[in-house]
CSV table of C-alpha atoms and ligand atoms in Angstrom, one decimal:
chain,number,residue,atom,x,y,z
A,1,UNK,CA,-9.8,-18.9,23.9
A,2,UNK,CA,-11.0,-20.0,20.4
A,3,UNK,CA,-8.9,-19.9,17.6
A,4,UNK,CA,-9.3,-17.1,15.4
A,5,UNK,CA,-11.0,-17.0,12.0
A,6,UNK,CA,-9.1,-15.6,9.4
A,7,UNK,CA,-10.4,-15.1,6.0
A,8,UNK,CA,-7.5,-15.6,2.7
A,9,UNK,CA,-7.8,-13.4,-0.2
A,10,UNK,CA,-5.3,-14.3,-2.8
A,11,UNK,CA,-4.2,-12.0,-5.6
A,12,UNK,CA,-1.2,-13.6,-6.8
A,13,UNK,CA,2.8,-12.5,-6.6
A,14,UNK,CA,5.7,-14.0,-5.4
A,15,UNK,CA,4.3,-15.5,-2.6
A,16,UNK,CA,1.9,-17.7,-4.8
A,17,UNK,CA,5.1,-18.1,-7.0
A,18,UNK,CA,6.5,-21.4,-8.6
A,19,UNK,CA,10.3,-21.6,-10.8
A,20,UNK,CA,9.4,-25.4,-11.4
A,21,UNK,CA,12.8,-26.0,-9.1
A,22,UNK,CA,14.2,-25.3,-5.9
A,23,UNK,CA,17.5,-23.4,-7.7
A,24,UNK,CA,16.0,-22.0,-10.7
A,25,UNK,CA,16.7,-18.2,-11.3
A,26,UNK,CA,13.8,-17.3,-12.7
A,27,UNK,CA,9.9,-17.7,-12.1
A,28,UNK,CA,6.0,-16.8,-12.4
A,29,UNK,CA,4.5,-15.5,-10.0
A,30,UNK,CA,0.2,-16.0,-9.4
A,31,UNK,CA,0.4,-19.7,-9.9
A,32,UNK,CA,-0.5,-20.8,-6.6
A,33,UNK,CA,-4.1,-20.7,-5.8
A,34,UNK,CA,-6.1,-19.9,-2.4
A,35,UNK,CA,-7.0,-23.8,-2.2
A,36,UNK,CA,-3.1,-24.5,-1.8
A,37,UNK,CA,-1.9,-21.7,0.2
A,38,UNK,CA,-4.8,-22.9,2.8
A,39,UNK,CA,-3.9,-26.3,3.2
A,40,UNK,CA,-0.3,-25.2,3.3
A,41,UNK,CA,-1.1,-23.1,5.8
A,42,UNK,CA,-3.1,-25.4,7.5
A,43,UNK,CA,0.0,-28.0,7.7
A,44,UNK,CA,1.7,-25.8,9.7
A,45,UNK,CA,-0.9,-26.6,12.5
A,46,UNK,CA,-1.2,-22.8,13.3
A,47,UNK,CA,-3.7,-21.8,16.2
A,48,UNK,CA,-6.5,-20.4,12.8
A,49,UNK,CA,-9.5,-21.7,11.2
A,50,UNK,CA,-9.0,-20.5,7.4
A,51,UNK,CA,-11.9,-20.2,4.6
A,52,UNK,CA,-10.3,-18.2,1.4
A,53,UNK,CA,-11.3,-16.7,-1.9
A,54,UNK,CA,-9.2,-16.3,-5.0
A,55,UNK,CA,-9.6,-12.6,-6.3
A,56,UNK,CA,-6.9,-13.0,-8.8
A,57,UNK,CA,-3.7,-14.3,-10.0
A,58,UNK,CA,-1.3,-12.0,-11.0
A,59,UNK,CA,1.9,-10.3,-10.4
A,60,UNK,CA,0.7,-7.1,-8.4
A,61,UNK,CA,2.3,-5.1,-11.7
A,62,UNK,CA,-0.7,-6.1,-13.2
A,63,UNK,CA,-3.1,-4.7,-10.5
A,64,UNK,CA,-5.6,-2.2,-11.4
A,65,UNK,CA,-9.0,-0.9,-11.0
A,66,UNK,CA,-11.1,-4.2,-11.1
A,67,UNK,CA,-8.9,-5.7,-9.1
A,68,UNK,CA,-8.9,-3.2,-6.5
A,69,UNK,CA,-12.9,-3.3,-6.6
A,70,UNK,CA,-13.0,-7.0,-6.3
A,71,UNK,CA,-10.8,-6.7,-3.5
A,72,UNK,CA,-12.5,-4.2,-1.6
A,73,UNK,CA,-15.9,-5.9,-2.2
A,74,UNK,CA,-14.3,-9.0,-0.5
A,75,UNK,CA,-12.8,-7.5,2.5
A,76,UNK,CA,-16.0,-5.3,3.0
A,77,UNK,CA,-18.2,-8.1,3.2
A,78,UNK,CA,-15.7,-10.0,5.7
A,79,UNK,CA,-15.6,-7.1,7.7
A,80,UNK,CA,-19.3,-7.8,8.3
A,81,UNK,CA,-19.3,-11.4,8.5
A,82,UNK,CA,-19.1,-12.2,12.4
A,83,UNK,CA,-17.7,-15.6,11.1
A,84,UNK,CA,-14.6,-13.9,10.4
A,85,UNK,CA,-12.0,-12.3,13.2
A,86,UNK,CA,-8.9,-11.3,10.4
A,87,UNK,CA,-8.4,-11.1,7.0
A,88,UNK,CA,-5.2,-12.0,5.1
A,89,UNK,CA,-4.2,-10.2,1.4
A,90,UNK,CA,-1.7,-12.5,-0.3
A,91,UNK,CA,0.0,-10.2,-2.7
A,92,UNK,CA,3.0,-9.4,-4.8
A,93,UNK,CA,5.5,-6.6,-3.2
A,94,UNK,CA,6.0,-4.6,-6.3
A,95,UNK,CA,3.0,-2.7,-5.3
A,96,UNK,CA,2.2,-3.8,-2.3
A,97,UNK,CA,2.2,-0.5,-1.1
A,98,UNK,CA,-0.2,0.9,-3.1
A,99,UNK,CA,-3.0,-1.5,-2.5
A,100,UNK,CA,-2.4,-1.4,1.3
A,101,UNK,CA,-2.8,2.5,0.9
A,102,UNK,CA,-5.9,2.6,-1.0
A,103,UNK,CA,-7.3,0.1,1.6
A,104,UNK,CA,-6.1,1.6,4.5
A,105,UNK,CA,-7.9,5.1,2.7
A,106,UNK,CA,-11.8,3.3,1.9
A,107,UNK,CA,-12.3,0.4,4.9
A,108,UNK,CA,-12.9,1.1,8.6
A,109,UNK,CA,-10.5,-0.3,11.2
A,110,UNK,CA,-13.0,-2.1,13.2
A,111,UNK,CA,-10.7,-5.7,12.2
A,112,UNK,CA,-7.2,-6.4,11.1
A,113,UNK,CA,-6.8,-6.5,7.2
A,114,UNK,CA,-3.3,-7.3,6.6
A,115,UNK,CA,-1.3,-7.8,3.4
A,116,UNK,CA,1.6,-10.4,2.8
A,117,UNK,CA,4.0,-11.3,-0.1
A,118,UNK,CA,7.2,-12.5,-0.4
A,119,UNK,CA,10.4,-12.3,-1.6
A,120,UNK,CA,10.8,-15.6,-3.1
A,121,UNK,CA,9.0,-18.2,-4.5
A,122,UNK,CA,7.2,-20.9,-3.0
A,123,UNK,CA,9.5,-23.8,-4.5
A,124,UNK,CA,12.4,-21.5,-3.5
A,125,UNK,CA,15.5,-22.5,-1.2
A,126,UNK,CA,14.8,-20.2,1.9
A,127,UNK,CA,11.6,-19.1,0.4
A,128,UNK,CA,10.1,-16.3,3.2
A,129,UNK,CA,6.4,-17.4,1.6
A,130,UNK,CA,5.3,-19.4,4.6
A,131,UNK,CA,6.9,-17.8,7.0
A,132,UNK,CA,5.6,-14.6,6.1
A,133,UNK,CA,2.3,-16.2,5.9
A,134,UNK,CA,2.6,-17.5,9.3
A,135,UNK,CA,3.9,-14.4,10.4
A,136,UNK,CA,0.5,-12.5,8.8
A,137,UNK,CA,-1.6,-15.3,10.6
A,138,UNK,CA,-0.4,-14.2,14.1
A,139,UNK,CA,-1.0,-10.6,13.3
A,140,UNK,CA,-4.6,-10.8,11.7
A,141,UNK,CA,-6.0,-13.2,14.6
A,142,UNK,CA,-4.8,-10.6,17.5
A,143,UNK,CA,-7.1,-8.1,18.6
A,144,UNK,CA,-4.4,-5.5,18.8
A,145,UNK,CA,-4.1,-5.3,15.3
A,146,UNK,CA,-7.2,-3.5,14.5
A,147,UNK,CA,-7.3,0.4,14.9
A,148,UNK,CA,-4.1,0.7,13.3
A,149,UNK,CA,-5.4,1.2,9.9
A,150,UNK,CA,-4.2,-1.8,6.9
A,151,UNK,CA,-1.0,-3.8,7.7
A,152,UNK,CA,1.7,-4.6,5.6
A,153,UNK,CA,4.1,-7.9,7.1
A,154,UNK,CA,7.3,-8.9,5.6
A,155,UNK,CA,10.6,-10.1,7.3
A,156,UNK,CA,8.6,-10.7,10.8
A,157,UNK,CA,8.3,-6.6,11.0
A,158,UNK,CA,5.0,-5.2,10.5
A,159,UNK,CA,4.3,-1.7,9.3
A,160,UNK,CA,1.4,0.7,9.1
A,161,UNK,CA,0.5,1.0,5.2
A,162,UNK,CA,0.3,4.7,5.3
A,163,UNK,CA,4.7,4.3,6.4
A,164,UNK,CA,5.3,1.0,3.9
A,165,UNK,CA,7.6,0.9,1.0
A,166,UNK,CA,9.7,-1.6,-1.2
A,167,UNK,CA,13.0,-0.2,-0.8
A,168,UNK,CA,14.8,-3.0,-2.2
A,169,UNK,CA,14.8,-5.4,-5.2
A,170,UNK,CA,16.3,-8.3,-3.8
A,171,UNK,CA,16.1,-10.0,-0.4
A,172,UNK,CA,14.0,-11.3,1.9
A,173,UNK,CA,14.0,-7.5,4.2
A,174,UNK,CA,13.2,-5.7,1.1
A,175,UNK,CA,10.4,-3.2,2.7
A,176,UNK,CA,11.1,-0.2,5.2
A,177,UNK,CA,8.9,2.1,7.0
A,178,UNK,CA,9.1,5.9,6.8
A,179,UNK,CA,8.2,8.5,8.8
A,180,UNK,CA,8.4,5.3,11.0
A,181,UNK,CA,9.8,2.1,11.3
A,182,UNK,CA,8.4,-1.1,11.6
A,183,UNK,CA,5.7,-0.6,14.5
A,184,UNK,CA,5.3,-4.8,15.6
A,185,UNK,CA,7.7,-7.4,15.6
A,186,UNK,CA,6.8,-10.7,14.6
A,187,UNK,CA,7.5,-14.3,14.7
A,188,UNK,CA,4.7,-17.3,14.1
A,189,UNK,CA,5.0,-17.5,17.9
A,190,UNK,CA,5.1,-14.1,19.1
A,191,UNK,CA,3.9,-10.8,18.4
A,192,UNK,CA,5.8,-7.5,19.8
A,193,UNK,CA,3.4,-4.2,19.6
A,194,UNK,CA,5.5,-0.6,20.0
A,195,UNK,CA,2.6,1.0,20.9
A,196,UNK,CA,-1.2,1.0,21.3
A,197,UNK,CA,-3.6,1.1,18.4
A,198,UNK,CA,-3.3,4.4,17.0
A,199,UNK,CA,-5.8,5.6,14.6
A,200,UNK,CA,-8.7,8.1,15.5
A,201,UNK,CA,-12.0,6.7,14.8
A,202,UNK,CA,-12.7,3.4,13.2
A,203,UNK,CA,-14.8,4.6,10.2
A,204,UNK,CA,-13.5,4.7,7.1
A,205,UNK,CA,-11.8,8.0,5.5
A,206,UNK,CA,-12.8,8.3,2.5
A,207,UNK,CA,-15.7,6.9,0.3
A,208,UNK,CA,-14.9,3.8,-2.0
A,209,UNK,CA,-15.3,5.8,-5.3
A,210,UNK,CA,-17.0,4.5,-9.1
A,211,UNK,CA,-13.3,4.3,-10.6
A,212,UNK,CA,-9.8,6.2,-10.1
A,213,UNK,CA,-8.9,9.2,-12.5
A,214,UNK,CA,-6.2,8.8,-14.3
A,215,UNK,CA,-3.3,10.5,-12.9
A,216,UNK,CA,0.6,10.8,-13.7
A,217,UNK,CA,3.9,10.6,-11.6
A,218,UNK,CA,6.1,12.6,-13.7
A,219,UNK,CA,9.8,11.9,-12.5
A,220,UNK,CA,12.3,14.8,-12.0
A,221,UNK,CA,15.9,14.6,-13.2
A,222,UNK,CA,18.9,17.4,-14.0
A,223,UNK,CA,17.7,18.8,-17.5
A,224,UNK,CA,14.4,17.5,-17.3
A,225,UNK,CA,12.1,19.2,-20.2
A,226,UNK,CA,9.0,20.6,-19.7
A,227,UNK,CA,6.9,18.8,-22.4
A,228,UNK,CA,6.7,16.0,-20.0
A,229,UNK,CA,4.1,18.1,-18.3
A,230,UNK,CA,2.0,18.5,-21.7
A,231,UNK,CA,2.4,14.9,-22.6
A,232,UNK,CA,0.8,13.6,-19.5
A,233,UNK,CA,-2.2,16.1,-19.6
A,234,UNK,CA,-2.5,15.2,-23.3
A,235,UNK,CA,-2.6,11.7,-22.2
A,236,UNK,CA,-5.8,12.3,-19.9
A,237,UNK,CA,-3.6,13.0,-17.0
A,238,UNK,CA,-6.8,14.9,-14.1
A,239,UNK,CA,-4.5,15.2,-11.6
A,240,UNK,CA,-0.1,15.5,-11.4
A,241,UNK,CA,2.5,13.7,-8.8
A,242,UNK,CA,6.2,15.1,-9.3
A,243,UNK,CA,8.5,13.0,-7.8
A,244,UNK,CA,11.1,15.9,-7.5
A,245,UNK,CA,14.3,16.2,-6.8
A,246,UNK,CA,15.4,16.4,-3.4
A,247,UNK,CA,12.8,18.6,-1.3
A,248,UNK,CA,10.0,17.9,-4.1
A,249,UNK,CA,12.0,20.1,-6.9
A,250,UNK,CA,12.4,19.9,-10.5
A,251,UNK,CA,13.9,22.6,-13.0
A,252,UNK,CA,12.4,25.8,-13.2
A,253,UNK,CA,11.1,25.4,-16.9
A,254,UNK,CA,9.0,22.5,-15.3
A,255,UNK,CA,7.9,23.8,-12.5
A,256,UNK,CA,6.3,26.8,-14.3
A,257,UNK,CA,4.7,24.1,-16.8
A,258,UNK,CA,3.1,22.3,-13.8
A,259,UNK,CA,1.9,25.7,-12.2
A,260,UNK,CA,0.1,26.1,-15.6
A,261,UNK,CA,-1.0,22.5,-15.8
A,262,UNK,CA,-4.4,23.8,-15.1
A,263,UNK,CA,-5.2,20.1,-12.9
A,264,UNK,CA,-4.1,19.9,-9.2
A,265,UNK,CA,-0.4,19.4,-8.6
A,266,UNK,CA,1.2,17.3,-5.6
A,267,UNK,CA,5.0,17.4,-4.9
A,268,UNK,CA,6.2,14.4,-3.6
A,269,UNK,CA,10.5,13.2,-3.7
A,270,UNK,CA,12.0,10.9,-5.9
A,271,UNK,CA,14.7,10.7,-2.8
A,272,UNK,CA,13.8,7.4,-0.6
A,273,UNK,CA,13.4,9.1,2.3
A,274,UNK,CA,12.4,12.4,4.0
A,275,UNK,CA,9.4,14.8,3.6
A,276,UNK,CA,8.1,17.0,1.1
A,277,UNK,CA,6.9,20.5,2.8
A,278,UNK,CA,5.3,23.6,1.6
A,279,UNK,CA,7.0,26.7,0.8
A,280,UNK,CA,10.7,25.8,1.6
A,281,UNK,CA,12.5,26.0,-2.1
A,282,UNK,CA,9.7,26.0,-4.1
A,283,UNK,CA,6.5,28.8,-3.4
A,284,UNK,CA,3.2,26.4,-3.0
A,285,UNK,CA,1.3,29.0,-2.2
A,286,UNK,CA,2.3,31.5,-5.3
A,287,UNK,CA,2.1,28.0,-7.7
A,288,UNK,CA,-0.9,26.3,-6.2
A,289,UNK,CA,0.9,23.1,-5.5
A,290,UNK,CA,0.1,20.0,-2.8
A,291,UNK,CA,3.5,18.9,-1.1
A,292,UNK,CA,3.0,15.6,0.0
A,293,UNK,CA,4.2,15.2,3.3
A,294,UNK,CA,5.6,12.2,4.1
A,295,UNK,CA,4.3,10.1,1.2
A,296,UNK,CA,6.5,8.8,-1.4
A,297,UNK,CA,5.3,9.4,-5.1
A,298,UNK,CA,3.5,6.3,-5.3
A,299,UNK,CA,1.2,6.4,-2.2
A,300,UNK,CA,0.7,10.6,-2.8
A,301,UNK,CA,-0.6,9.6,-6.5
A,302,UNK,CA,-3.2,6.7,-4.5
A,303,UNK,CA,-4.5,9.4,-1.9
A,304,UNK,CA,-4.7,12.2,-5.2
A,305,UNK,CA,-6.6,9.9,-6.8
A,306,UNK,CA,-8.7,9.1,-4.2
A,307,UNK,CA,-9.4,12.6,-3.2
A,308,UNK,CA,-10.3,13.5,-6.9
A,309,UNK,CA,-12.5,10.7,-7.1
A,310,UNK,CA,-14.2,11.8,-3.8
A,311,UNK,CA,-14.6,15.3,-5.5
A,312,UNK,CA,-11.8,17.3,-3.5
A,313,UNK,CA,-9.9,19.5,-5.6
A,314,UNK,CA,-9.1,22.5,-3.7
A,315,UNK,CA,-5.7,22.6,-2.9
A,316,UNK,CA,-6.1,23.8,1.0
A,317,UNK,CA,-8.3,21.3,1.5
A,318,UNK,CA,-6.0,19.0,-0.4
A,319,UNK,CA,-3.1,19.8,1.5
A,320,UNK,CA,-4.8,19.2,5.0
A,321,UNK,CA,-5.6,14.8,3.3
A,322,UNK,CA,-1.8,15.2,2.8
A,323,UNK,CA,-0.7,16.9,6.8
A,324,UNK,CA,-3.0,14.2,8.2
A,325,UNK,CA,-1.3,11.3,9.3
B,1,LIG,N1,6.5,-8.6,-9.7
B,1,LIG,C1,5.7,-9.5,-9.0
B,1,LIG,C2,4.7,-8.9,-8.1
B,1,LIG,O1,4.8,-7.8,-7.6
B,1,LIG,C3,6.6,-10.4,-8.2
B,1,LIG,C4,7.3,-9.7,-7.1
B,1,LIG,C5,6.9,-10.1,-5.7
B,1,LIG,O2,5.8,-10.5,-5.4
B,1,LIG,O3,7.8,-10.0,-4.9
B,1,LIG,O4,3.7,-9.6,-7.9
């Protein structure tokens, strides 16, 4: 068999990091460009060919809107080249999650796109950069990686981008997976699948739109006021994510501010875990809100802004983007 080709696309973040010094505590991330990470990566003497592009170099923060549509210009055209087999994200884990998700949303699944950061930095004792890396290699360049939708691999787990999340600050095993788990182990030598390829149809799901409305996460806590609602609407806010309390809740006041928001409404959980359904404490249906399943408030603002972008609005049809898994 031939090795596989695997296309780089560096943004930036910890995994392109530098402290200057192998025990410094602090650090910049983005300083490493694609040219480096390649010919570290190629000292490793993995079982790739490489070619790579630098689409920017920044902690992920930073990431926005042209960086997104460089991005997704770049893995589109790799996706036709039949020069390349995989395609690598480097990226930083802030919000890794978010970029996977939009991705995973706007490209077919016909090839394995997979992101990777890291914990540490490259100049790091027991920096996970490399390995990661490695770990990303083995993934992109097997042919049971594609159908699943955009990866995320950290830690030698991989996970499905629409499950991803940072759930820790700190660490090496800092991302988690929800409503499941990791669904591969990984090592640079092997490469564990739970299960087969699982998405339906390799076409993409949505459009890749002009631009991404603006819209708000407004965070729920005991006492909360209801002019946080006006603010963001006043701000330009087109579309509202409450990461609630508990079940997707927030104080009354609040909740009858949003139901009057006049702009489309998801309730999403400000808790780590769990989903958000319709209709068990708070009345959807009588307030016109989206719950938003199993997606944390992060990823449910990415597929509200995607579907307001690709002119959806109505809230049934909202809610069924939100059930679909
Ligand atoms: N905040 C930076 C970023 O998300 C560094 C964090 C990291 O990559 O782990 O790019």
């Amino acid at each position: 068999m031939t090795s596989p080709r695997i296309r780089i696309l560096a943004t930036g973040g910890t995994i392109a990091g530098s402290a200057g010094s192998a025990i410094e505590r602090g650090y910049r991330p983005g300083q490493i460009g694609v040219a480096e990470l390649l010919s570290a990566a190629q000292a490793l003497g993995l079982d790739a060919r490489f070619d790579g592009r630098d689409i920017a170099a920044i902690g992920s923060q930073d990431i926005g809107w042209a960086h997104w549509n460089a991005l997704h210009m770049s893995i589109f055209d790799a996706l036709l080249d039949d020069d390349t087999d995989g395609i690598i994200v480097t990226h930083g884990t802030d919000t890794a999650e978010e970029t996977a998700f939009l991705l995973d949303l706007t490209l077919q699944a016909g090839k394995p796109v997979v992101l990777v950061g890291a914990m540490r930095p490259a100049d790091a004792v027991g920096s996970d950069g490399m390995r990661n890396l490695s770990n990303a290699v083995r993934v992109a360049g097997d042919e049971l990686a594609a159908g699943r939708g955009v990866l995320v691999v950290m830690s030698d787990q991989v996970f499905a981008a629409i499950d991803v999340r940072k759930a820790a600050t700190g660490g090496a095993e800092a991302f988690r997976g929800f409503p499941r788990g990791p669904i591969a182990n990984v090592t640079p030598t092997s490469l564990d699948w739970f299960g087969p390829p699982d998405r339906t149809g390799r076409g993409a799901r949505f459009a890749w739109p002009d631009g991404l409305p603006r819209v708000s996460i407004l965070t729920a806590y005991a006492g909360m006021e209801p002019d946080a609602v006006q603010c963001a609407l006043s701000g330009g806010a087109q579309g509202l994510v409450l990461a609630g309390l508990g079940q997707g809740n927030a104080p009354t006041p609040v909740l009858d501010a949003l139901a009057k928001a006049g702009v489309p409404v998801v309730r999403s959980s400000r808790v780590d875990q769990g989903s958000v359904d319709r209709n068990l404490e708070v009345d959807d249906d009588a307030l016109g809100f989206v719950a938003a399943r199993g997606l944390g408030p992060a990823k449910a603002r990415i597929l509200l802004q995607v579907l307001l972008a690709n002119g959806i609005a109505d809230p049934v049809r909202m809610q069924a983007e939100f059930d679909r898994r």
